Amino acid sequence: MPSFAPPRQGSPLPIHPPQPAPLADAQLRRALDASDNAIVLTNSAKRVVYVNEGFRRMFGYGPDEVLGRRLNEVLLGPHSDRDLIDSIRANVEAHGHFHGDTLLYGKSGQPRWASLVINPAGDDADGPGGSISILTDITLTKMHEVLQTRVLEGMVKELPLPELMALVCREVERIAPEVTATILAVDAQGLLRPLAAPGLPAAISRALDGVPIGPRAGSCGTAAFRNEPVVVTDIASDPLWDDYRALFVDSGMRACWSSPIRDHRGQPIGTFAFYYREPRMPDALHRRLVDVCLHLCAVAIERDSTHQRIHQLAFFDVLTGLPNRALFRSSAQRALVELHREGRPGALLFLDLDRFKQVNETQGHAAGDALLCEVAKRLTQGLRARDLIARLSSDEFVLLLSECSTEQAVQRAHRVLHAIAQPLNILGQTHVPHASIGIAMFPSDGDTIDTLLRHADQAMHQAKSDHRHSLQLFSAEMNRRAQERAALERALQQALSDRSLTLHYQPQVLSSAPGTLHGVEALARWNHPQWGMVPPSQFIPVAEDAGLIHELTLWLLDEACRQLAAWRAAGHDVPCVAVNLSGRSFHRPEFAQEISDALQRHGLRASDVLLEITESVMMDARPVTLQNIESLHHQGFKLSLDDFGTGYSSLSYLHRLPISELKLDMAFVQDLTTSATARALTVSVLSIAHSLGMVVVAEGVETTGQQQWLQAHGCPVLQGYLFGKPMPAQDLETWLIDKTPLAAFGHR
């Protein structure tokens, strides 16, 4: 459990005050102390046993002030996330670690946003159960994000300017409680007009209204007059305050730093000031706060007289400075009209970074932002005057190249891929980014920007699926497949909603007595009203890609359990039903419980259902996957490994995981009578399974020759067209009654 969480009930507290955890040597300690990150070790009682110097620099606490305490006792404050501890506990229990952004407080009471990563520590960190917490200061990033979001939301809601400026002051004072913020406007006559000063007495604002700017007009009036920042470290003695000192004498303010708010021409249109309760200079955080706020205040103050800044924020990506989708569409459509009039070709390059999500997850969003900015810079460097560029969303960028042939577009795309793939340093780590590019040509692949975007996007996804770090030209065949797939996805969503899919069941028989049923495998079937039978090989991958596979898996499980219970109630002897499970469902912490609930709804036991998993599930090292497998095993479920031998199995997994059955892939079975290699491999699988006490089910048995070979070599269970095709439930009942599957169904 993480150091932020309280101990579990009954957890023993240490008898002696904890001592700093021993480190390997002085060199390692110096390396940890030199880190800009705060690093904290806790013991099994969740109490701090070590902090590095980065912790002192970030939060102001020395080791003697935190050793023996829990981090939540030290760092949580009035605006911290109330659900943080519960969120940490849930993530650690589900995934084994925690990674998130949270608001914490230093010794001085100043809030700091931190990226928090918690992992379990080794057993030598004062016993098992301890943790390592790494905290990265992201205050500046969050500060920019929060302030900008709040101000822009206020502008969209058309808040009056004083309310909007008061919002800025309150947010600044929440980030830096030691300051009092004020915003004044400068009108066309050079007079000060208070906009917001929520931390000062209202009488001061009233007194300042209409005061002219000048060379000795306090900090604010002088800053506007000079058009440069003015720092007064001691109001009581600075001559700039001679005419205004008495006005502030009862306010408790002792220092003031004021900066001019400039319009897009560089002219002062207001001032943004920080007041302090003691004589002092602004620190680095205050300077960054002001840098952010000055721009936002300039935009807000100008909005009634010009839409220039609003247009910038509405139509440009804030992070990279590139045009966004809206601006790109309008500009690109005008460019296409021009190309059409001139009879010239063009090319649309749709670029998506490869494995960008992994950068965010492993290095944090600050690293992801840095990567996006660098990619935007590299893309911009190669642009010609008539070319257009935009960041569409997340890690997607687009280029419209005017007067560009197909050959030239491919050459440009290769240069872009090469430029992006140059190494760069992100937060101290070397990263080599890669991208995939789809190309659509104007006018052959589309004569509107929406069509070109769609076709280039399809080509980009084809490039990713074929080979990452590559490019792909759009083709009509690609569009046809994309349209068919989209239609199939929509129809599948409707079928799942209507519960119009069905299950067929294929018998599994004992090798020693082929008329004796071992069990049945439940297989999803889809009979579309217009398309007829849609093969599982088509709709299962669509369900995977569209995020429908878990819903399909739960439906299949519930329907198979319902049918088995119905057979039992009708007196039909079906020993068990095998159900195929999606690997993605194992990434859901509640999946094992969902399986158990399905059986309980239909009055079945764990032994009544055999759960078939693929090798990808078996080799999935995610903690949540392993937890689901363990939970199912403890509940008495049997796991069957489907298509054994066709993937990348490791025999060690068979030993470590609770697998009770191996399904020999039909590719081996079909070649048994013609291939010595297939026979040798099958003998090996049978030997391994026998040694481990596992049942082997041979799939795809279609000939008596295959049956006889498998019987002779001790394969216990057979499944295939020789004994019965996958069939509706009522046909399986007939099969059970007749016990003559070969006469009833024959060969394929």
XYZ file of C-alpha atoms in Angstrom:
748
model
C 0.000 0.000 0.000
C 1.193 3.540 -0.680
C 2.671 5.865 1.879
C -0.220 8.318 1.503
C -2.791 5.782 2.608
C -3.579 5.125 6.278
C -2.548 1.689 7.523
C -4.985 -1.186 7.353
C -6.918 -1.834 10.504
C -4.721 -3.671 12.927
C -1.457 -2.731 11.215
C 1.279 -2.624 13.852
C 2.964 0.703 14.525
C 6.729 0.754 14.929
C 7.933 0.454 18.504
C 10.988 2.637 17.886
C 11.125 5.803 15.800
C 12.117 4.812 12.248
C 15.601 5.619 11.122
C 16.637 6.669 7.622
C 16.772 3.695 5.283
C 20.358 2.625 4.549
C 21.545 3.384 1.038
C 24.124 1.421 -0.883
C 26.837 4.024 -0.598
C 27.530 7.733 -0.365
C 27.662 8.085 -4.122
C 24.111 6.759 -4.478
C 22.942 9.101 -1.727
C 24.524 12.070 -3.510
C 22.841 11.042 -6.751
C 19.442 10.875 -5.069
C 19.987 14.190 -3.339
C 20.932 15.833 -6.629
C 17.632 14.834 -8.231
C 15.059 17.552 -8.807
C 12.413 15.016 -7.812
C 11.353 14.401 -4.233
C 12.009 10.746 -3.348
C 10.398 9.159 -0.280
C 10.737 5.657 1.158
C 8.184 4.294 3.617
C 8.069 1.118 5.644
C 5.272 -1.429 5.946
C 3.514 0.808 8.496
C 3.376 3.548 5.816
C 5.733 5.779 7.775
C 8.572 7.719 6.188
C 12.036 6.213 6.612
C 13.940 8.297 4.036
C 13.602 11.533 2.071
C 16.186 13.010 -0.284
C 17.296 16.613 -0.499
C 14.927 17.089 -3.429
C 12.080 16.673 -0.935
C 13.494 19.488 1.205
C 13.906 21.727 -1.843
C 10.399 21.031 -3.078
C 8.441 21.184 0.160
C 10.739 22.835 2.699
C 10.724 19.945 5.194
C 13.938 18.420 6.478
C 14.248 14.705 7.265
C 13.823 15.286 11.009
C 10.402 16.837 10.332
C 8.974 13.937 8.316
C 10.710 10.752 9.473
C 8.254 8.530 11.286
C 5.229 10.353 9.882
C 2.855 9.536 7.035
C 3.074 11.707 3.948
C -0.628 12.555 4.017
C -0.103 14.050 7.499
C 2.610 16.310 6.113
C 1.619 17.269 2.573
C -2.175 17.315 2.295
C -3.818 20.702 2.690
C -7.122 22.553 2.387
C -7.505 22.169 -1.382
C -5.977 18.721 -1.799
C -8.080 16.006 -3.438
C -10.266 14.480 -0.724
C -10.426 11.214 -2.646
C -6.661 10.974 -3.181
C -6.010 8.260 -0.597
C -8.890 6.106 -1.821
C -7.748 6.568 -5.420
C -4.184 5.552 -4.527
C -5.374 2.476 -2.636
C -7.658 1.385 -5.492
C -4.934 1.776 -8.133
C -2.319 -0.043 -6.056
C -4.687 -2.913 -5.364
C -5.743 -3.131 -9.016
C -2.475 -2.386 -10.820
C 0.294 -2.574 -8.217
C 1.226 1.081 -8.569
C -0.173 4.607 -8.721
C 0.532 7.547 -11.058
C -1.416 10.791 -10.930
C -1.305 14.542 -10.484
C -2.321 16.061 -7.156
C -2.205 19.308 -5.182
C 0.097 19.223 -2.129
C 1.334 21.839 0.346
C 4.841 22.744 1.448
C 6.024 23.805 4.860
C 5.314 27.464 4.136
C 1.717 26.677 3.206
C 2.345 27.286 -0.481
C 0.501 24.771 -2.679
C 2.411 22.766 -5.239
C 1.100 20.541 -7.989
C 3.033 17.297 -8.102
C 3.101 14.305 -10.410
C 3.029 11.434 -7.921
C 4.346 7.933 -8.746
C 4.092 5.223 -6.072
C 5.569 1.748 -6.445
C 6.130 -1.044 -3.945
C 9.608 -1.096 -2.409
C 11.886 -4.077 -2.043
C 11.905 -6.186 1.086
C 14.999 -4.388 2.358
C 13.085 -1.095 2.761
C 12.343 -1.831 6.421
C 10.372 -4.939 5.600
C 7.845 -5.963 2.943
C 4.892 -3.676 2.345
C 6.865 -0.465 2.024
C 6.764 1.865 -0.943
C 8.815 4.285 -3.016
C 7.147 7.590 -3.856
C 8.579 9.944 -6.501
C 7.117 13.445 -6.680
C 7.807 15.782 -9.613
C 6.946 19.457 -9.314
C 4.512 20.334 -12.125
C 3.225 23.515 -10.487
C 4.148 25.679 -13.449
C 2.414 23.403 -15.946
C -0.702 23.138 -13.816
C -0.610 26.812 -13.029
C -0.649 27.651 -16.721
C -3.326 25.055 -17.405
C -5.682 26.078 -14.588
C -5.365 29.810 -15.087
C -5.770 29.620 -18.834
C -8.716 27.231 -18.618
C -10.548 29.333 -16.051
C -10.024 32.592 -17.937
C -11.013 31.146 -21.305
C -14.095 29.504 -19.806
C -15.032 32.856 -18.308
C -14.610 34.552 -21.657
C -16.749 31.940 -23.391
C -19.428 32.499 -20.757
C -19.123 36.260 -21.385
C -18.321 37.106 -17.785
C -18.070 40.860 -17.162
C -14.462 42.000 -17.217
C -14.273 42.810 -13.440
C -15.565 39.341 -12.567
C -13.086 37.734 -14.934
C -10.175 39.701 -13.460
C -11.315 38.902 -9.902
C -11.253 35.218 -10.898
C -7.623 35.631 -11.995
C -6.689 37.289 -8.695
C -8.334 34.584 -6.603
C -6.659 31.778 -8.574
C -3.271 33.463 -8.203
C -3.759 33.916 -4.466
C -4.755 30.253 -4.170
C -1.519 29.211 -5.892
C 0.616 31.709 -3.929
C -1.164 32.557 -0.630
C 1.605 34.978 0.368
C 0.611 37.519 -2.296
C -2.356 39.834 -2.792
C -3.099 40.402 -6.472
C -4.654 43.454 -8.105
C -5.470 44.362 -11.705
C -5.909 47.915 -12.938
C -6.857 49.090 -16.423
C -5.385 52.155 -18.098
C -7.936 54.029 -20.181
C -7.350 56.078 -23.295
C -6.710 59.191 -21.175
C -3.972 57.505 -19.142
C -6.094 57.146 -15.995
C -6.094 54.083 -13.722
C -9.365 52.140 -13.515
C -9.489 49.375 -10.871
C -10.752 46.076 -12.270
C -10.114 43.623 -9.429
C -8.514 43.682 -5.989
C -10.422 41.113 -3.905
C -7.700 41.060 -1.229
C -7.620 44.813 -0.623
C -10.175 47.052 1.137
C -12.762 48.394 -1.310
C -11.940 51.933 -0.183
C -8.494 51.659 -1.781
C -9.969 50.750 -5.162
C -12.387 53.624 -4.971
C -9.562 56.043 -4.132
C -7.419 54.866 -7.044
C -10.177 55.195 -9.628
C -9.225 57.982 -12.035
C -5.666 58.506 -10.736
C -3.335 59.444 -13.633
C -0.303 57.354 -14.404
C 3.028 59.134 -13.933
C 6.701 58.900 -12.944
C 5.897 58.860 -9.177
C 2.459 57.258 -9.100
C 3.192 54.328 -6.782
C 4.172 50.972 -8.266
C 1.225 50.578 -10.660
C 0.955 54.115 -12.027
C 4.715 54.231 -12.533
C 4.833 50.808 -14.243
C 2.161 51.889 -16.708
C 3.939 55.221 -17.279
C 7.336 53.582 -17.868
C 5.803 50.556 -19.650
C 8.102 48.323 -17.611
C 7.890 46.409 -14.301
C 8.428 48.350 -11.085
C 9.541 46.602 -7.885
C 9.146 48.475 -4.606
C 10.596 46.349 -1.821
C 9.653 48.778 0.967
C 6.577 50.963 0.545
C 7.394 52.836 3.738
C 10.599 54.364 2.338
C 10.325 54.344 -1.472
C 9.758 57.873 -2.929
C 7.463 56.474 -5.633
C 4.885 55.949 -2.877
C 5.035 59.389 -1.244
C 1.562 60.374 -2.504
C -0.091 56.992 -1.824
C 1.567 55.698 1.345
C -1.174 56.974 3.632
C -3.866 55.248 1.553
C -2.268 51.836 2.223
C -1.095 52.373 5.804
C -3.902 50.270 7.325
C -3.859 47.570 4.654
C -0.830 45.720 6.024
C 0.938 45.842 2.649
C 4.682 46.506 2.830
C 5.961 45.827 -0.721
C 4.536 45.919 -4.238
C 5.662 44.593 -7.609
C 3.676 45.855 -10.589
C 3.977 44.911 -14.273
C 2.361 46.591 -17.279
C -0.304 44.680 -19.206
C 0.410 45.400 -22.853
C -1.856 45.101 -25.868
C -0.848 43.467 -29.129
C 0.978 46.638 -30.140
C 3.041 46.642 -26.964
C 1.238 49.583 -25.412
C 0.277 49.514 -21.703
C -3.467 48.923 -21.214
C -3.307 47.960 -17.541
C -1.189 46.747 -14.646
C -0.940 43.484 -12.760
C 0.469 43.823 -9.240
C 1.532 41.591 -6.353
C 1.405 43.102 -2.848
C 3.372 41.555 0.023
C 2.938 41.792 3.780
C 6.648 42.173 4.385
C 9.452 44.011 2.578
C 10.735 41.628 -0.087
C 11.420 40.842 -3.760
C 9.275 38.518 -5.908
C 10.546 34.946 -6.248
C 10.714 32.682 -9.309
C 7.199 31.289 -8.853
C 5.779 34.799 -8.667
C 7.564 35.772 -11.876
C 6.147 32.760 -13.728
C 2.677 33.489 -12.378
C 2.882 37.031 -13.661
C 4.156 35.861 -17.059
C 1.055 33.692 -17.457
C -1.394 36.237 -16.105
C -0.140 39.192 -18.116
C -1.030 37.484 -21.378
C -4.427 36.336 -20.147
C -5.259 39.751 -18.746
C -4.229 41.398 -21.997
C -6.593 39.115 -23.906
C -9.435 39.761 -21.497
C -9.001 43.551 -21.442
C -8.797 43.765 -25.246
C -11.772 41.527 -25.956
C -14.279 44.366 -26.095
C -12.205 46.388 -28.559
C -10.585 43.696 -30.710
C -10.978 39.989 -31.437
C -7.348 39.519 -32.345
C -6.275 37.717 -29.194
C -9.533 35.814 -28.897
C -9.064 34.604 -32.456
C -5.564 33.437 -31.547
C -6.836 31.338 -28.679
C -9.917 30.066 -30.504
C -8.141 28.965 -33.673
C -4.624 28.043 -32.561
C -3.385 25.170 -30.473
C -2.263 26.562 -27.142
C 0.520 24.055 -26.580
C 2.275 24.111 -29.951
C 1.089 27.416 -31.371
C -0.048 25.658 -34.570
C -3.458 26.252 -36.164
C -6.133 23.959 -34.804
C -8.665 21.882 -36.744
C -11.188 24.708 -37.180
C -8.700 27.182 -38.615
C -7.037 24.514 -40.756
C -10.328 23.440 -42.343
C -11.270 26.959 -43.365
C -7.766 27.813 -44.617
C -7.354 24.482 -46.413
C -10.672 24.731 -48.215
C -9.680 28.148 -49.568
C -6.325 26.695 -50.643
C -8.082 23.843 -52.492
C -10.281 26.309 -54.329
C -7.127 28.116 -55.448
C -5.458 24.853 -56.544
C -8.572 23.864 -58.484
C -8.672 27.211 -60.274
C -4.983 26.882 -61.195
C -5.344 23.227 -62.184
C -2.544 22.182 -59.825
C -2.309 19.077 -57.590
C -1.902 19.003 -53.838
C -1.237 16.476 -51.087
C -2.598 16.011 -47.592
C -0.254 14.314 -45.118
C -1.927 12.932 -41.997
C 0.690 12.225 -39.313
C 0.250 10.348 -36.046
C 3.047 9.757 -33.528
C 3.801 6.132 -32.725
C 3.550 5.042 -29.074
C 2.845 8.569 -27.856
C 0.607 7.237 -25.091
C 3.574 5.282 -23.749
C 5.555 8.522 -23.369
C 2.757 10.087 -21.318
C 2.383 6.987 -19.150
C 6.075 6.357 -18.499
C 7.529 9.878 -18.427
C 4.488 11.996 -17.591
C 2.424 14.571 -19.432
C 5.149 17.192 -19.201
C 7.345 14.920 -21.326
C 4.481 14.337 -23.734
C 3.931 18.076 -24.073
C 7.632 18.640 -24.711
C 7.596 15.980 -27.419
C 4.555 17.521 -29.131
C 6.180 20.956 -29.140
C 9.391 19.594 -30.633
C 7.499 17.668 -33.324
C 5.535 20.816 -34.197
C 8.809 22.719 -34.510
C 10.344 20.079 -36.791
C 7.236 19.943 -38.989
C 7.163 23.715 -39.353
C 10.806 24.001 -40.399
C 10.252 22.320 -43.756
C 7.132 24.257 -44.792
C 6.930 26.406 -47.895
C 5.003 29.673 -47.993
C 1.804 28.169 -49.441
C 1.805 25.010 -47.303
C -0.506 24.660 -44.321
C -0.005 22.842 -41.028
C -2.194 22.101 -37.997
C -2.373 20.030 -34.868
C -5.724 18.273 -35.042
C -5.824 16.600 -31.627
C -3.548 14.823 -29.175
C -0.634 13.492 -31.282
C -2.207 14.022 -34.713
C -0.803 16.589 -37.140
C -1.727 17.400 -40.716
C 0.082 19.101 -43.618
C -1.482 20.427 -46.817
C 1.182 20.712 -49.517
C 0.269 22.955 -52.439
C 1.466 22.253 -55.982
C 2.686 18.814 -54.991
C 2.670 15.648 -57.121
C 2.375 12.127 -55.728
C 6.107 11.532 -56.119
C 6.915 14.818 -54.393
C 4.452 14.020 -51.591
C 6.147 10.685 -50.912
C 9.563 12.384 -50.881
C 8.315 15.057 -48.469
C 6.758 12.390 -46.247
C 10.045 10.486 -46.079
C 11.856 13.700 -45.120
C 9.257 14.378 -42.438
C 9.648 10.875 -40.987
C 13.418 11.316 -40.964
C 13.223 14.735 -39.301
C 10.884 13.491 -36.593
C 13.049 10.438 -35.873
C 16.033 12.515 -34.749
C 16.838 11.935 -31.030
C 15.864 14.573 -28.516
C 16.264 15.021 -24.787
C 13.038 15.050 -22.783
C 13.399 15.787 -19.079
C 16.866 14.252 -19.016
C 16.022 11.169 -21.065
C 16.925 10.567 -24.693
C 13.888 9.813 -26.813
C 13.680 8.847 -30.488
C 10.176 9.671 -31.728
C 8.593 7.978 -34.715
C 5.444 8.580 -36.709
C 3.175 7.017 -39.312
C 1.895 9.061 -42.263
C -1.092 8.638 -44.572
C -1.187 10.546 -47.872
C -4.259 11.597 -49.859
C -3.844 13.444 -53.164
C -5.913 16.357 -54.459
C -8.010 16.071 -56.547
C -7.747 12.340 -57.321
C -8.439 11.181 -53.733
C -10.916 13.933 -52.879
C -11.807 17.492 -53.798
C -12.864 18.700 -50.333
C -10.806 19.006 -47.192
C -13.116 16.692 -45.218
C -12.766 13.947 -47.824
C -8.990 14.333 -47.966
C -8.733 14.254 -44.168
C -10.816 11.093 -43.986
C -8.874 9.326 -46.716
C -5.467 10.364 -45.380
C -6.538 9.183 -41.925
C -7.466 5.780 -43.371
C -4.089 5.560 -45.091
C -2.318 6.503 -41.856
C -4.060 3.708 -39.949
C -3.109 1.299 -42.713
C 0.516 2.415 -42.325
C 0.336 1.731 -38.591
C -1.164 -1.706 -39.068
C 1.286 -2.691 -41.832
C 4.463 -1.356 -40.304
C 4.976 1.506 -37.891
C 7.337 4.358 -38.780
C 6.161 4.249 -42.388
C 3.909 5.991 -44.909
C 0.959 4.813 -46.968
C -0.792 6.283 -50.010
C -4.578 6.206 -50.008
C -6.358 3.833 -52.394
C -9.981 3.278 -53.387
C -9.771 -0.288 -52.100
C -8.694 1.030 -48.717
C -11.728 3.314 -48.645
C -14.046 0.458 -49.578
C -12.693 -1.673 -46.738
C -12.997 1.221 -44.294
C -16.612 1.850 -45.292
C -17.442 -1.833 -44.962
C -15.803 -2.007 -41.580
C -17.656 1.074 -40.334
C -20.958 -0.419 -41.480
C -20.074 -3.712 -39.821
C -19.248 -1.935 -36.564
C -22.559 -0.052 -36.541
C -24.487 -3.233 -37.294
C -22.651 -5.147 -34.571
C -23.462 -2.443 -32.022
C -27.124 -2.766 -32.983
C -26.994 -6.559 -32.825
C -25.539 -6.467 -29.325
C -28.167 -3.938 -28.277
C -30.957 -6.094 -29.746
C -29.376 -9.326 -28.456
C -29.850 -10.740 -31.954
C -26.632 -12.765 -31.966
C -26.928 -16.484 -31.288
C -24.746 -19.291 -29.977
C -23.919 -22.532 -31.690
C -22.462 -25.446 -29.790
C -19.868 -27.954 -31.028
C -19.576 -31.317 -29.266
C -16.342 -32.446 -27.645
C -16.224 -36.243 -27.340
C -14.110 -38.709 -25.440
C -11.460 -40.326 -27.601
C -12.055 -43.666 -25.933
C -15.816 -43.470 -26.620
C -16.631 -41.030 -29.451
C -20.350 -41.257 -28.734
C -19.802 -39.966 -25.194
C -19.983 -36.218 -24.699
C -17.123 -34.544 -22.830
C -18.579 -31.055 -23.172
C -19.566 -28.443 -25.737
C -17.884 -25.260 -26.944
C -20.106 -22.176 -27.254
C -19.410 -20.208 -30.436
C -20.959 -16.837 -31.331
C -22.888 -16.625 -34.596
C -24.393 -13.606 -36.318
C -27.094 -13.915 -38.962
C -27.569 -10.417 -40.367
C -30.955 -9.743 -42.022
C -29.319 -8.401 -45.224
C -25.819 -9.901 -45.230
C -26.690 -13.373 -44.022
C -24.205 -15.246 -41.826
C -21.292 -12.988 -40.889
C -18.204 -15.117 -40.096
C -16.733 -14.730 -36.595
C -13.394 -14.056 -38.292
C -14.955 -10.784 -39.496
C -16.992 -9.528 -36.558
C -14.756 -10.613 -33.664
C -11.804 -8.371 -34.766
C -14.268 -5.504 -35.288
C -15.576 -6.013 -31.754
C -11.993 -5.913 -30.476
C -11.103 -2.695 -32.300
C -14.397 -0.938 -31.540
C -14.302 -1.647 -27.795
C -17.321 -3.971 -27.993
C -15.519 -7.195 -27.153
C -16.183 -7.102 -23.411
C -19.894 -6.586 -23.958
C -19.852 -9.467 -26.439
C -17.927 -11.665 -23.993
C -20.394 -11.032 -21.158
C -23.345 -11.750 -23.447
C -21.776 -15.000 -24.662
C -21.048 -16.106 -21.103
C -24.555 -15.315 -19.882
C -26.250 -16.972 -22.862
C -24.099 -20.122 -22.581
C -24.915 -20.401 -18.869
C -28.617 -19.900 -19.551
C -28.609 -22.623 -22.207
C -26.687 -25.090 -20.040
C -29.159 -24.553 -17.198
C -32.043 -25.082 -19.656
C -30.512 -28.352 -20.911
C -30.053 -29.563 -17.363
C -33.661 -28.707 -16.514
C -34.843 -30.644 -19.610
C -32.847 -33.710 -18.589
C -30.117 -33.426 -21.220
C -26.713 -34.554 -20.004
C -24.251 -31.812 -20.993
C -21.249 -32.067 -18.639
C -19.934 -28.543 -19.222
C -19.786 -25.671 -21.681
C -16.551 -24.047 -22.862
C -16.620 -20.279 -23.359
C -13.990 -18.169 -25.156
C -12.913 -15.096 -23.151
C -11.423 -11.916 -24.568
C -7.980 -10.930 -23.330
C -9.109 -7.324 -22.961
C -11.761 -8.340 -20.443
C -8.977 -9.490 -18.121
C -7.822 -5.857 -17.899
C -11.008 -5.041 -15.967
C -10.625 -5.566 -12.199
C -14.232 -6.721 -11.857
C -14.077 -9.385 -14.588
C -13.659 -12.431 -12.326
C -16.652 -11.308 -10.278
C -18.729 -10.785 -13.433
C -18.063 -14.396 -14.433
C -19.055 -15.634 -10.991
C -22.226 -13.531 -11.064
C -23.258 -15.037 -14.430
C -23.050 -18.564 -13.014
C -24.979 -17.620 -9.885
C -27.794 -16.105 -11.967
C -28.346 -19.480 -13.631
C -27.674 -21.769 -10.672
C -24.425 -23.222 -12.018
C -21.134 -24.131 -10.400
C -17.601 -23.261 -11.450
C -17.060 -26.822 -12.711
C -19.936 -26.393 -15.185
C -18.079 -23.820 -17.289
C -14.638 -24.148 -18.876
C -12.994 -20.785 -19.548
C -10.912 -20.680 -22.732
C -8.113 -18.103 -22.862
C -5.498 -17.339 -25.483
C -1.731 -17.393 -25.110
C -1.712 -13.589 -25.045
C -3.694 -13.706 -21.781
C -1.377 -16.305 -20.340
C 1.662 -14.125 -21.058
C 0.052 -10.837 -19.980
C 2.103 -9.556 -17.030
C -0.392 -6.876 -15.970
C -1.201 -7.223 -12.277
C -4.938 -6.925 -12.974
C -4.790 -9.854 -15.421
C -2.917 -12.037 -12.937
C -5.342 -11.066 -10.178
C -8.320 -12.074 -12.317
C -6.716 -15.428 -13.168
C -5.908 -16.105 -9.517
C -9.417 -15.160 -8.437
C -10.980 -17.496 -11.001
C -8.661 -20.298 -9.936
C -9.546 -19.853 -6.271
C -13.226 -19.970 -7.159
C -12.731 -23.362 -8.773
C -12.878 -22.416 -12.455
C -10.852 -24.431 -14.940
C -8.867 -22.597 -17.595
C -8.287 -23.946 -21.084
C -5.459 -22.635 -23.260
C -6.845 -22.219 -26.784
C -4.852 -22.713 -30.025
C -1.850 -24.010 -28.108
C 1.395 -23.973 -30.091
C 0.515 -21.266 -32.603
C 1.744 -18.251 -30.606
C 4.768 -17.480 -28.444
C 4.062 -19.641 -25.436
C 6.589 -20.162 -22.728
C 6.397 -23.523 -20.995
C 7.100 -21.796 -17.689
C 3.660 -20.199 -17.849
C 2.034 -23.620 -18.044
C 3.759 -24.474 -14.795
C 2.967 -21.225 -12.988
C -0.596 -20.544 -14.114
C -3.676 -22.660 -13.266
C -4.165 -24.148 -16.762
C -6.056 -27.454 -16.721
C -6.599 -28.013 -20.458
C -4.696 -27.487 -23.702
C -6.520 -27.162 -27.024
C -4.339 -28.499 -29.822
C -4.744 -26.162 -32.769
C -6.420 -27.604 -35.867
C -3.392 -26.645 -37.962
C -1.522 -29.567 -36.349
C -4.480 -31.943 -36.543
C -5.073 -31.371 -40.265
C -1.472 -32.367 -41.091
C -1.225 -35.424 -38.831
C -1.526 -37.981 -41.641
C 0.794 -36.159 -44.039
C 3.431 -34.356 -41.966
C 6.033 -35.947 -39.734
C 6.676 -32.542 -38.171
C 3.017 -32.141 -37.187
C 3.035 -35.629 -35.683
C 6.213 -34.939 -33.708
C 4.894 -31.669 -32.346
C 1.577 -33.235 -31.405
C 3.345 -36.049 -29.542
C 5.330 -33.411 -27.656
C 2.186 -31.509 -26.664
C 0.502 -34.714 -25.501
C 3.576 -35.637 -23.474
C 3.795 -32.178 -21.851
C 0.100 -32.191 -20.991
C 0.263 -35.703 -19.559
C 3.253 -34.761 -17.397
C 1.453 -31.682 -16.056
C -1.851 -33.468 -15.501
C -3.640 -31.487 -18.223
C -6.355 -32.593 -20.627
C -5.702 -32.140 -24.355
C -8.569 -31.340 -26.738
C -7.708 -31.854 -30.410
C -9.610 -29.361 -32.574
C -10.536 -29.783 -36.238
C -10.759 -33.586 -36.367
C -12.343 -34.289 -39.756
C -11.139 -37.718 -40.905
C -11.097 -41.181 -39.418
C -7.353 -41.256 -40.068
C -6.840 -38.247 -37.805
C -9.152 -39.792 -35.210
C -7.314 -43.109 -35.203
C -3.885 -41.475 -34.908
C -5.012 -39.308 -31.971
C -6.646 -42.301 -30.267
C -3.511 -44.365 -30.723
C -1.372 -41.640 -29.123
C -3.616 -41.085 -26.131
C -5.319 -37.777 -26.939
C -8.242 -37.817 -24.463
C -10.772 -35.438 -26.107
C -11.641 -34.842 -29.761
C -13.561 -32.016 -31.414
C -14.343 -31.501 -35.078
C -16.697 -31.978 -38.002
C -16.186 -35.739 -37.842
C -18.316 -35.760 -34.686
C -20.461 -32.681 -35.128
C -20.432 -29.196 -36.576
C -21.214 -26.161 -34.429
C -25.005 -26.325 -34.208
C -27.953 -24.480 -32.654
C -29.051 -25.614 -29.216
C -32.042 -27.600 -30.497
C -29.866 -29.506 -32.980
C -27.438 -30.421 -30.219
C -30.377 -31.872 -28.288
C -31.106 -34.087 -31.296
C -27.430 -35.049 -31.414
C -27.575 -36.027 -27.754
C -30.661 -38.179 -28.322
C -29.536 -39.901 -31.525
C -25.906 -40.435 -30.524
C -25.211 -40.794 -34.256
C -23.486 -37.567 -35.166
C -21.778 -38.860 -38.290
C -25.038 -39.879 -39.922
C -26.806 -36.696 -38.892
C -24.184 -34.138 -39.865
C -21.536 -35.804 -41.966
C -18.291 -34.244 -43.104
C -17.670 -30.691 -44.169
